[in-house]
Amino acid sequence: MNLEFDVIIVGGGITGLATAYKLTLMHPNKTILVLEKEKEVAMHQTARNSGVIHSGIYYKPDSYKARNCVAGRRELVAFAKEYNIPHDICGKIIVATDPSELPHMNKVFNNGVANGVEGLELIDANRIKEIEPHCQGIAGIWVACTGIIDYADVARKYAELIEAKSGGKNKVLVNQEVIAFEKNAYSTLVITKTNRFVGKKIITSSGLQADRLAKKEGQKSDAAIVGFRGDYYDLTEKGRSKVKNLIYPVPNPEFPFLGVHFTRMIKGGVECGPNAVFVFDREGYSRTAFSFKDTTEAFGFGGTWKFFGKHWRFGLDEYRGAFSKRFFLKRLNKLLPDLQMDDIVASRCGIRAMALSPQGDMYDDFKIEKNGNALHVINSPSPAATASLAYGNEIALMATEFFNWK
Ligand SMILES: Cc1cc2nc3c(=O)[nH]c(=O)nc-3n(C[C@H](O)[C@H](O)[C@H](O)COP(=O)(O)OP(=O)(O)OC[C@H]3O[C@@H](n4cnc5c(N)ncnc54)[C@H](O)[C@@H]3O)c2cc1C
């Protein structure tokens, strides 16, 4: 195999793969290599998310997120139809359970209208009951264009097409953990645990390791990644009869997470969650996982302490939910009062990569940094899976300009 490529992309999650797919279509004459450290692509955030095709309703009008979520969702649904990827545009309800939530609920609705989200409807308590008979709310929003999909399926299809559409010239290689970069005047040597590849240009898109990969390549980013675990519960057969599709609370405007919700999964079953708990191990998928390196790095970064200082109350609640099923259920009961302990069983979790600033603020939007011959995707938060084709396109266009490709 040729070991020299026009561009090497580090990270085979949905963002890196969508970027490689778009570059493959835009630049048929360039050679592209994606390096993924795990034994399969998309094993971290991409495979461990809620599997929701977001509408674009939540985001500030005209933000990068809003534009790319709406455009990316439409493109994703067309892509899923074209390649027969199972999905279902089943719609969802966002439900207010307390009068204090109504101003923010209305703001979310107005954002959706401004963002061009189709099929939005303000609904009353009776209509909520018609859509989800077990759900109790005082008012809500019906979001017709929300759907469900398995994002690992989508990422695998991108990987297949990167090779197929380039006649096999472009490659996606797994079991290739990048451990170092050596830069010279015209290219970069990319060193993995077992191989050495030469890239004329580099893109890193490595999710939970994004800050480390960027730093290894020589980028002096002021952002640091911290992980927030989201635990899910499965609904038992009895519990499942209480949820038809997707039920969301009105989100807390102070925080970038959507709140624990109910999601019917495309491959069967209904999940509820995820909460948002600071983790001591970026890729440790258990409630007690601990990594000395991850913990010392997180606490050695001033932004982490400032973040905790601002959000300690919210954090404590999230911790209680992580260790107490009863507490978790209490939160769910706000939406579904008749849900009981034996309706839910603990299941999987996912860890979100959140980029923090030195001031302790979360970067809420996509963040890409440039350095010499390299682009670094530092932050690719939700709805990056929904918006993957749109973000992939944005990064590919940015790369075309920055790399001076025709
Ligand atoms: C709990 C949870 C729920 C979510 N729900 C939704 C949702 O419903 N809808 C939605 O649109 N979005 C959702 N998201 C967000 C979405 O999943 C992420 O924004 C998206 O998957 C990010 O993709 P990524 O490619 O940037 O990261 P990842 O999927 O994490 O991929 C990064 C890849 O880089 C690889 N890598 C890291 N270091 C190296 C290295 N040294 N060498 C080689 N490879 C490396 C990793 O192994 C990994 O495969 C959710 C996220 C989480 C965690």
CSV table of C-alpha atoms and ligand atoms in Angstrom, one decimal:
chain,number,residue,atom,x,y,z
A,1,MET,CA,0.0,0.0,0.0
A,2,ASN,CA,1.2,3.5,-0.8
A,3,LEU,CA,2.1,5.2,2.5
A,4,GLU,CA,2.0,8.8,1.3
A,5,PHE,CA,-1.3,10.7,1.1
A,6,ASP,CA,-2.5,14.2,0.2
A,7,VAL,CA,-4.3,14.4,3.5
A,8,ILE,CA,-4.4,12.2,6.6
A,9,ILE,CA,-7.4,12.4,8.9
A,10,VAL,CA,-6.9,11.2,12.5
A,11,GLY,CA,-10.1,9.9,14.0
A,12,GLY,CA,-12.7,7.6,12.5
A,13,GLY,CA,-15.8,8.9,14.3
A,14,ILE,CA,-18.7,10.4,12.3
A,15,THR,CA,-17.0,13.8,12.0
A,16,GLY,CA,-13.7,12.6,10.6
A,17,LEU,CA,-15.4,10.1,8.3
A,18,ALA,CA,-18.0,12.7,7.0
A,19,THR,CA,-15.1,15.0,6.3
A,20,ALA,CA,-13.2,12.3,4.4
A,21,TYR,CA,-16.4,11.4,2.5
A,22,LYS,CA,-17.0,15.0,1.4
A,23,LEU,CA,-13.3,15.5,0.5
A,24,THR,CA,-13.5,12.3,-1.6
A,25,LEU,CA,-16.4,13.7,-3.6
A,26,MET,CA,-14.9,17.2,-3.9
A,27,HIS,CA,-11.4,16.1,-4.8
A,28,PRO,CA,-11.3,12.9,-6.9
A,29,ASN,CA,-7.6,13.4,-7.7
A,30,LYS,CA,-6.4,13.7,-4.1
A,31,THR,CA,-5.5,10.7,-1.9
A,32,ILE,CA,-7.1,10.5,1.6
A,33,LEU,CA,-6.3,8.3,4.5
A,34,VAL,CA,-8.4,8.0,7.7
A,35,LEU,CA,-6.7,6.5,10.8
A,36,GLU,CA,-8.7,5.1,13.6
A,37,LYS,CA,-7.3,3.7,16.8
A,38,GLU,CA,-10.0,1.2,17.7
A,39,LYS,CA,-10.7,-2.1,15.9
A,40,GLU,CA,-13.8,-0.6,14.2
A,41,VAL,CA,-14.8,2.9,13.2
A,42,ALA,CA,-17.2,5.0,15.4
A,43,MET,CA,-16.9,3.2,18.7
A,44,HIS,CA,-16.9,6.2,21.0
A,45,GLN,CA,-19.3,9.1,20.9
A,46,THR,CA,-20.8,8.2,17.5
A,47,ALA,CA,-21.9,4.7,18.6
A,48,ARG,CA,-22.8,5.7,22.2
A,49,ASN,CA,-25.2,8.6,21.6
A,50,SER,CA,-29.0,8.8,21.8
A,51,GLY,CA,-29.5,8.1,18.1
A,52,VAL,CA,-31.8,11.1,17.5
A,53,ILE,CA,-31.9,13.0,14.3
A,54,HIS,CA,-32.2,16.5,15.7
A,55,SER,CA,-34.5,19.1,14.1
A,56,GLY,CA,-32.4,22.2,14.8
A,57,ILE,CA,-35.0,23.8,17.1
A,58,TYR,CA,-32.8,24.4,20.1
A,59,TYR,CA,-30.0,26.5,18.7
A,60,LYS,CA,-29.5,30.3,18.6
A,61,PRO,CA,-30.8,31.6,15.2
A,62,ASP,CA,-28.0,32.0,12.6
A,63,SER,CA,-25.5,30.1,14.8
A,64,TYR,CA,-23.2,27.6,13.1
A,65,LYS,CA,-25.1,24.8,14.9
A,66,ALA,CA,-28.5,26.0,13.8
A,67,ARG,CA,-27.5,26.3,10.1
A,68,ASN,CA,-25.7,23.0,10.0
A,69,CYS,CA,-28.2,21.0,12.0
A,70,VAL,CA,-31.1,22.0,9.7
A,71,ALA,CA,-29.2,21.5,6.5
A,72,GLY,CA,-27.3,18.4,7.8
A,73,ARG,CA,-30.6,16.8,9.0
A,74,ARG,CA,-32.2,17.1,5.5
A,75,GLU,CA,-29.1,15.8,3.8
A,76,LEU,CA,-28.8,12.9,6.3
A,77,VAL,CA,-32.3,11.8,5.8
A,78,ALA,CA,-31.8,11.9,2.0
A,79,PHE,CA,-28.6,9.9,2.5
A,80,ALA,CA,-30.3,7.3,4.7
A,81,LYS,CA,-33.0,6.9,2.1
A,82,GLU,CA,-30.5,6.6,-0.8
A,83,TYR,CA,-28.4,3.9,1.0
A,84,ASN,CA,-31.2,2.1,2.8
A,85,ILE,CA,-30.0,2.9,6.3
A,86,PRO,CA,-32.9,2.2,8.7
A,87,HIS,CA,-34.4,5.4,10.2
A,88,ASP,CA,-37.8,6.7,11.2
A,89,ILE,CA,-38.9,10.3,11.2
A,90,CYS,CA,-41.3,9.7,14.1
A,91,GLY,CA,-41.5,13.2,15.5
A,92,LYS,CA,-41.0,14.2,19.2
A,93,ILE,CA,-42.6,16.3,21.9
A,94,ILE,CA,-40.9,18.8,24.1
A,95,VAL,CA,-43.0,19.0,27.3
A,96,ALA,CA,-43.3,21.8,29.9
A,97,THR,CA,-44.4,20.4,33.3
A,98,ASP,CA,-44.2,23.7,35.3
A,99,PRO,CA,-45.3,27.2,34.4
A,100,SER,CA,-41.8,28.5,35.1
A,101,GLU,CA,-40.6,26.6,32.0
A,102,LEU,CA,-43.1,28.3,29.6
A,103,PRO,CA,-40.9,31.4,28.7
A,104,HIS,CA,-38.0,29.2,27.7
A,105,MET,CA,-40.3,26.7,25.9
A,106,ASN,CA,-41.6,29.6,23.8
A,107,LYS,CA,-38.1,30.8,23.2
A,108,VAL,CA,-37.1,27.3,21.9
A,109,PHE,CA,-40.2,27.4,19.7
A,110,ASN,CA,-39.3,30.8,18.3
A,111,ASN,CA,-35.7,29.7,17.7
A,112,GLY,CA,-37.1,26.7,15.7
A,113,VAL,CA,-39.2,29.0,13.6
A,114,ALA,CA,-36.3,31.3,13.0
A,115,ASN,CA,-34.1,28.4,12.1
A,116,GLY,CA,-36.5,27.2,9.4
A,117,VAL,CA,-37.4,24.0,11.2
A,118,GLU,CA,-40.5,22.5,9.4
A,119,GLY,CA,-43.6,21.1,11.0
A,120,LEU,CA,-43.5,22.8,14.4
A,121,GLU,CA,-46.6,23.2,16.5
A,122,LEU,CA,-47.4,24.6,19.9
A,123,ILE,CA,-49.6,22.0,21.7
A,124,ASP,CA,-51.7,21.9,24.8
A,125,ALA,CA,-52.1,19.3,27.6
A,126,ASN,CA,-54.8,17.4,25.7
A,127,ARG,CA,-52.8,17.1,22.5
A,128,ILE,CA,-49.8,15.9,24.6
A,129,LYS,CA,-52.0,13.1,25.9
A,130,GLU,CA,-53.2,12.2,22.4
A,131,ILE,CA,-49.5,11.9,21.2
A,132,GLU,CA,-48.1,10.3,24.4
A,133,PRO,CA,-51.0,9.0,26.6
A,134,HIS,CA,-48.8,8.5,29.7
A,135,CYS,CA,-47.0,11.9,29.5
A,136,GLN,CA,-48.2,14.7,31.7
A,137,GLY,CA,-47.5,18.3,30.7
A,138,ILE,CA,-49.1,21.7,30.8
A,139,ALA,CA,-48.0,22.7,27.3
A,140,GLY,CA,-45.5,21.5,24.7
A,141,ILE,CA,-44.0,21.6,21.2
A,142,TRP,CA,-44.6,19.0,18.5
A,143,VAL,CA,-41.5,18.6,16.4
A,144,ALA,CA,-42.6,16.6,13.4
A,145,CYS,CA,-39.2,16.3,11.6
A,146,THR,CA,-37.2,14.8,14.5
A,147,GLY,CA,-36.2,11.2,13.8
A,148,ILE,CA,-34.2,8.2,15.0
A,149,ILE,CA,-31.2,6.4,13.4
A,150,ASP,CA,-28.2,4.4,14.4
A,151,TYR,CA,-25.2,6.7,13.8
A,152,ALA,CA,-22.7,3.8,13.8
A,153,ASP,CA,-24.5,2.5,10.7
A,154,VAL,CA,-24.2,6.0,9.1
A,155,ALA,CA,-20.5,6.2,9.9
A,156,ARG,CA,-19.8,2.7,8.6
A,157,LYS,CA,-21.5,3.7,5.3
A,158,TYR,CA,-19.4,6.8,5.0
A,159,ALA,CA,-16.3,4.6,5.5
A,160,GLU,CA,-17.5,2.2,2.8
A,161,LEU,CA,-18.1,5.1,0.4
A,162,ILE,CA,-14.8,6.8,1.0
A,163,GLU,CA,-13.1,3.7,-0.4
A,164,ALA,CA,-15.7,2.8,-3.0
A,165,LYS,CA,-16.1,6.3,-4.5
A,166,SER,CA,-12.4,6.7,-4.9
A,167,GLY,CA,-11.9,3.3,-6.6
A,168,GLY,CA,-10.0,2.1,-3.5
A,169,LYS,CA,-7.4,4.8,-3.7
A,170,ASN,CA,-8.6,6.4,-0.4
A,171,LYS,CA,-8.4,4.3,2.7
A,172,VAL,CA,-9.9,3.9,6.2
A,173,LEU,CA,-7.6,2.0,8.5
A,174,VAL,CA,-8.5,0.7,11.9
A,175,ASN,CA,-6.2,-0.4,14.8
A,176,GLN,CA,-4.0,2.6,14.0
A,177,GLU,CA,-3.5,4.7,17.0
A,178,VAL,CA,-1.6,7.9,16.2
A,179,ILE,CA,1.0,8.5,18.8
A,180,ALA,CA,3.2,11.2,17.2
A,181,PHE,CA,3.7,13.6,14.4
A,182,GLU,CA,7.0,14.7,12.9
A,183,LYS,CA,6.8,17.8,10.7
A,184,ASN,CA,9.1,18.7,7.9
A,185,ALA,CA,9.1,21.5,5.4
A,186,TYR,CA,6.5,19.9,3.0
A,187,SER,CA,4.8,17.1,4.9
A,188,THR,CA,4.1,15.4,8.2
A,189,LEU,CA,5.2,12.0,9.3
A,190,VAL,CA,2.2,10.4,11.1
A,191,ILE,CA,3.4,7.7,13.5
A,192,THR,CA,1.0,5.0,14.7
A,193,LYS,CA,1.8,2.1,17.1
A,194,THR,CA,2.5,-0.1,14.1
A,195,ASN,CA,3.1,2.1,11.0
A,196,ARG,CA,4.4,5.4,9.6
A,197,PHE,CA,2.5,7.4,7.0
A,198,VAL,CA,3.3,10.6,5.3
A,199,GLY,CA,0.6,13.3,4.9
A,200,LYS,CA,1.0,16.4,2.9
A,201,LYS,CA,-1.8,17.9,5.0
A,202,ILE,CA,-3.3,16.8,8.3
A,203,ILE,CA,-6.8,17.0,9.8
A,204,THR,CA,-7.4,15.8,13.4
A,205,SER,CA,-10.9,14.9,14.5
A,206,SER,CA,-10.5,12.7,17.5
A,207,GLY,CA,-13.4,13.5,19.8
A,208,LEU,CA,-12.5,12.8,23.4
A,209,GLN,CA,-8.8,13.0,22.5
A,210,ALA,CA,-9.1,16.2,20.3
A,211,ASP,CA,-7.0,18.5,22.5
A,212,ARG,CA,-4.2,15.9,22.9
A,213,LEU,CA,-3.9,15.1,19.2
A,214,ALA,CA,-3.9,18.8,18.3
A,215,LYS,CA,-1.2,19.5,20.9
A,216,LYS,CA,0.9,16.5,19.6
A,217,GLU,CA,0.7,18.0,16.2
A,218,GLY,CA,2.0,21.3,17.5
A,219,GLN,CA,-1.2,23.3,17.9
A,220,LYS,CA,-1.3,25.6,21.0
A,221,SER,CA,-5.0,25.5,21.7
A,222,ASP,CA,-6.3,27.2,24.8
A,223,ALA,CA,-9.2,24.7,25.0
A,224,ALA,CA,-9.1,21.4,27.0
A,225,ILE,CA,-11.5,18.5,26.6
A,226,VAL,CA,-13.4,17.2,29.6
A,227,GLY,CA,-15.7,14.2,29.5
A,228,PHE,CA,-19.3,14.2,30.6
A,229,ARG,CA,-20.8,10.7,30.9
A,230,GLY,CA,-24.4,10.2,30.1
A,231,ASP,CA,-26.1,7.1,31.7
A,232,TYR,CA,-29.0,5.4,30.1
A,233,TYR,CA,-31.7,3.2,31.4
A,234,ASP,CA,-33.7,0.7,29.3
A,235,LEU,CA,-37.4,0.5,29.6
A,236,THR,CA,-38.6,-3.0,30.5
A,237,GLU,CA,-41.4,-4.5,28.5
A,238,LYS,CA,-43.9,-3.1,31.0
A,239,GLY,CA,-42.3,0.4,30.9
A,240,ARG,CA,-42.1,0.3,27.1
A,241,SER,CA,-45.9,0.3,26.8
A,242,LYS,CA,-45.8,3.8,28.4
A,243,VAL,CA,-43.8,5.5,25.6
A,244,LYS,CA,-44.6,5.7,21.9
A,245,ASN,CA,-41.7,7.7,20.5
A,246,LEU,CA,-39.6,10.6,21.8
A,247,ILE,CA,-40.4,12.7,24.9
A,248,TYR,CA,-38.1,15.6,25.9
A,249,PRO,CA,-38.3,18.1,28.8
A,250,VAL,CA,-37.8,21.8,28.2
A,251,PRO,CA,-34.0,22.1,28.5
A,252,ASN,CA,-32.3,24.0,31.3
A,253,PRO,CA,-31.2,27.2,29.5
A,254,GLU,CA,-28.1,27.4,31.7
A,255,PHE,CA,-26.7,24.2,30.4
A,256,PRO,CA,-25.8,22.7,26.9
A,257,PHE,CA,-27.5,19.4,27.6
A,258,LEU,CA,-31.1,18.6,26.7
A,259,GLY,CA,-32.1,16.9,29.9
A,260,VAL,CA,-33.1,13.2,30.5
A,261,HIS,CA,-35.6,12.1,27.8
A,262,PHE,CA,-37.3,9.1,26.4
A,263,THR,CA,-36.1,7.8,23.1
A,264,ARG,CA,-37.4,4.9,21.0
A,265,MET,CA,-34.4,3.3,19.4
A,266,ILE,CA,-34.3,2.4,15.7
A,267,LYS,CA,-33.1,-1.2,16.5
A,268,GLY,CA,-35.8,-1.8,19.1
A,269,GLY,CA,-36.5,-0.8,22.7
A,270,VAL,CA,-36.9,2.5,24.5
A,271,GLU,CA,-34.2,4.3,26.4
A,272,CYS,CA,-34.2,7.1,28.9
A,273,GLY,CA,-31.4,9.4,29.8
A,274,PRO,CA,-28.7,10.6,29.5
A,275,ASN,CA,-27.6,12.6,32.5
A,276,ALA,CA,-24.3,14.5,32.5
A,277,VAL,CA,-21.7,13.5,35.0
A,278,PHE,CA,-18.0,14.7,34.9
A,279,VAL,CA,-15.8,11.7,34.3
A,280,PHE,CA,-12.4,10.8,35.7
A,281,ASP,CA,-11.6,8.7,32.6
A,282,ARG,CA,-12.4,10.0,29.2
A,283,GLU,CA,-13.0,6.6,27.7
A,284,GLY,CA,-14.0,4.7,30.8
A,285,TYR,CA,-17.5,3.4,30.3
A,286,SER,CA,-18.4,2.5,33.9
A,287,ARG,CA,-19.6,4.5,36.8
A,288,THR,CA,-16.4,4.1,38.7
A,289,ALA,CA,-13.8,4.2,35.9
A,290,PHE,CA,-10.7,6.2,36.8
A,291,SER,CA,-7.6,7.3,34.8
A,292,PHE,CA,-4.8,9.0,36.7
A,293,LYS,CA,-3.7,10.8,33.5
A,294,ASP,CA,-7.2,12.1,32.6
A,295,THR,CA,-7.9,13.2,36.2
A,296,THR,CA,-4.6,15.0,36.7
A,297,GLU,CA,-4.9,16.8,33.4
A,298,ALA,CA,-8.5,17.8,34.0
A,299,PHE,CA,-7.7,19.2,37.5
A,300,GLY,CA,-4.4,20.8,36.3
A,301,PHE,CA,-6.5,23.0,33.9
A,302,GLY,CA,-7.8,26.1,35.5
A,303,GLY,CA,-10.9,26.1,33.4
A,304,THR,CA,-12.2,22.9,35.1
A,305,TRP,CA,-12.1,24.5,38.5
A,306,LYS,CA,-13.9,27.6,37.2
A,307,PHE,CA,-16.5,25.4,35.5
A,308,PHE,CA,-17.1,23.5,38.8
A,309,GLY,CA,-17.4,26.8,40.6
A,310,LYS,CA,-20.1,28.0,38.3
A,311,HIS,CA,-22.1,24.8,38.1
A,312,TRP,CA,-21.6,22.8,41.3
A,313,ARG,CA,-25.3,22.7,42.2
A,314,PHE,CA,-26.2,21.2,38.8
A,315,GLY,CA,-23.2,18.8,39.1
A,316,LEU,CA,-24.3,17.5,42.5
A,317,ASP,CA,-27.8,16.7,41.2
A,318,GLU,CA,-26.3,14.9,38.2
A,319,TYR,CA,-24.1,12.8,40.5
A,320,ARG,CA,-27.1,11.8,42.6
A,321,GLY,CA,-28.8,10.7,39.5
A,322,ALA,CA,-25.8,8.6,38.5
A,323,PHE,CA,-25.7,6.6,41.7
A,324,SER,CA,-29.4,6.5,42.7
A,325,LYS,CA,-32.0,4.8,40.5
A,326,ARG,CA,-34.7,6.3,42.6
A,327,PHE,CA,-33.4,9.8,42.0
A,328,PHE,CA,-33.1,9.1,38.3
A,329,LEU,CA,-36.7,7.9,38.3
A,330,LYS,CA,-37.9,11.0,40.1
A,331,ARG,CA,-36.6,13.1,37.2
A,332,LEU,CA,-38.3,10.9,34.7
A,333,ASN,CA,-41.5,11.0,36.7
A,334,LYS,CA,-41.8,14.7,35.9
A,335,LEU,CA,-42.6,13.7,32.3
A,336,LEU,CA,-44.2,10.3,33.0
A,337,PRO,CA,-45.7,10.2,36.5
A,338,ASP,CA,-46.8,6.6,36.4
A,339,LEU,CA,-43.3,5.2,35.5
A,340,GLN,CA,-42.2,2.8,38.3
A,341,MET,CA,-38.9,1.4,39.5
A,342,ASP,CA,-39.5,-1.9,37.7
A,343,ASP,CA,-40.2,-0.1,34.5
A,344,ILE,CA,-36.5,0.8,34.1
A,345,VAL,CA,-33.2,-1.1,34.2
A,346,ALA,CA,-29.7,0.4,34.0
A,347,SER,CA,-28.0,0.0,30.6
A,348,ARG,CA,-25.2,1.6,28.6
A,349,CYS,CA,-23.6,5.0,28.7
A,350,GLY,CA,-21.8,7.4,26.4
A,351,ILE,CA,-19.2,10.1,27.2
A,352,ARG,CA,-19.5,13.5,25.6
A,353,ALA,CA,-16.3,15.4,24.7
A,354,MET,CA,-16.8,19.0,25.8
A,355,ALA,CA,-14.2,21.6,25.1
A,356,LEU,CA,-13.7,24.1,28.0
A,357,SER,CA,-12.1,27.5,27.8
A,358,PRO,CA,-9.6,28.7,30.4
A,359,GLN,CA,-12.4,30.8,31.9
A,360,GLY,CA,-14.4,27.6,32.6
A,361,ASP,CA,-17.0,28.1,29.8
A,362,MET,CA,-18.1,25.4,27.5
A,363,TYR,CA,-17.5,26.0,23.9
A,364,ASP,CA,-21.1,25.5,22.8
A,365,ASP,CA,-20.5,25.3,19.0
A,366,PHE,CA,-18.2,23.7,16.5
A,367,LYS,CA,-14.5,24.8,17.0
A,368,ILE,CA,-11.8,24.3,14.3
A,369,GLU,CA,-8.3,25.6,14.7
A,370,LYS,CA,-5.6,26.0,12.0
A,371,ASN,CA,-1.9,25.3,12.3
A,372,GLY,CA,0.6,25.3,9.5
A,373,ASN,CA,-0.5,22.4,7.2
A,374,ALA,CA,-3.1,21.1,9.7
A,375,LEU,CA,-6.7,21.7,10.7
A,376,HIS,CA,-7.9,20.5,14.1
A,377,VAL,CA,-11.5,19.8,15.0
A,378,ILE,CA,-11.3,20.7,18.7
A,379,ASN,CA,-15.0,20.6,19.5
A,380,SER,CA,-17.7,18.7,17.7
A,381,PRO,CA,-20.6,18.6,20.1
A,382,SER,CA,-24.2,17.5,19.7
A,383,PRO,CA,-25.9,17.7,17.1
A,384,ALA,CA,-22.7,16.8,15.3
A,385,ALA,CA,-24.0,13.4,14.4
A,386,THR,CA,-27.2,14.8,12.8
A,387,ALA,CA,-25.2,17.6,11.2
A,388,SER,CA,-22.3,15.3,10.1
A,389,LEU,CA,-22.7,15.8,6.3
A,390,ALA,CA,-23.1,19.5,6.7
A,391,TYR,CA,-20.1,19.8,9.0
A,392,GLY,CA,-18.1,17.4,6.8
A,393,ASN,CA,-18.9,19.8,3.9
A,394,GLU,CA,-17.8,22.9,5.9
A,395,ILE,CA,-14.5,21.3,6.9
A,396,ALA,CA,-13.9,20.1,3.4
A,397,LEU,CA,-14.5,23.6,2.0
A,398,MET,CA,-12.3,25.1,4.7
A,399,ALA,CA,-9.5,22.5,3.9
A,400,THR,CA,-9.8,23.3,0.2
A,401,GLU,CA,-9.1,27.0,0.9
A,402,PHE,CA,-6.6,26.5,3.7
A,403,PHE,CA,-4.6,23.8,1.9
A,404,ASN,CA,-4.8,25.9,-1.3
A,405,TRP,CA,-6.3,23.0,-3.3
A,406,LYS,CA,-7.9,23.8,-6.6
B,1,LIG,C1,-24.4,10.5,25.4
B,1,LIG,C2,-24.4,11.2,24.0
B,1,LIG,C3,-25.7,11.5,23.4
B,1,LIG,C4,-25.7,12.2,22.2
B,1,LIG,N1,-26.8,12.2,21.5
B,1,LIG,C5,-26.8,12.7,20.2
B,1,LIG,C6,-28.0,12.6,19.3
B,1,LIG,O1,-29.0,12.0,19.7
B,1,LIG,N2,-27.9,13.2,18.1
B,1,LIG,C7,-26.8,13.9,17.7
B,1,LIG,O2,-26.8,14.4,16.5
B,1,LIG,N3,-25.7,13.9,18.4
B,1,LIG,C8,-25.6,13.3,19.7
B,1,LIG,N4,-24.5,13.3,20.4
B,1,LIG,C9,-23.3,14.0,19.9
B,1,LIG,C10,-22.6,13.2,18.8
B,1,LIG,O3,-22.6,11.8,19.1
B,1,LIG,C11,-21.1,13.6,18.7
B,1,LIG,O4,-21.2,15.1,18.6
B,1,LIG,C12,-20.4,13.0,17.5
B,1,LIG,O5,-20.5,11.6,17.5
B,1,LIG,C13,-19.0,13.4,17.5
B,1,LIG,O6,-18.3,12.7,16.5
B,1,LIG,P1,-16.7,12.7,16.5
B,1,LIG,O7,-16.4,12.0,15.2
B,1,LIG,O8,-16.3,14.1,16.6
B,1,LIG,O9,-16.2,12.0,17.8
B,1,LIG,P2,-16.1,10.4,18.1
B,1,LIG,O10,-17.3,9.6,17.6
B,1,LIG,O11,-15.8,10.3,19.5
B,1,LIG,O12,-14.9,9.9,17.2
B,1,LIG,C14,-13.5,10.3,17.5
B,1,LIG,C15,-12.7,9.1,17.0
B,1,LIG,O13,-11.3,9.5,17.1
B,1,LIG,C16,-10.6,8.3,17.4
B,1,LIG,N5,-9.3,8.6,18.0
B,1,LIG,C17,-9.0,9.3,19.2
B,1,LIG,N6,-7.7,9.3,19.4
B,1,LIG,C18,-7.1,8.7,18.3
B,1,LIG,C19,-5.8,8.5,17.9
B,1,LIG,N7,-4.7,8.9,18.7
B,1,LIG,N8,-5.5,7.8,16.8
B,1,LIG,C20,-6.5,7.4,16.0
B,1,LIG,N9,-7.8,7.6,16.3
B,1,LIG,C21,-8.1,8.3,17.4
B,1,LIG,C22,-11.5,7.6,18.5
B,1,LIG,O14,-11.3,6.2,18.7
B,1,LIG,C23,-12.9,7.9,17.9
B,1,LIG,O15,-13.3,6.8,17.0
B,1,LIG,C24,-24.5,12.7,21.6
B,1,LIG,C25,-23.2,12.4,22.3
B,1,LIG,C26,-23.2,11.6,23.4
B,1,LIG,C27,-21.9,11.3,24.0
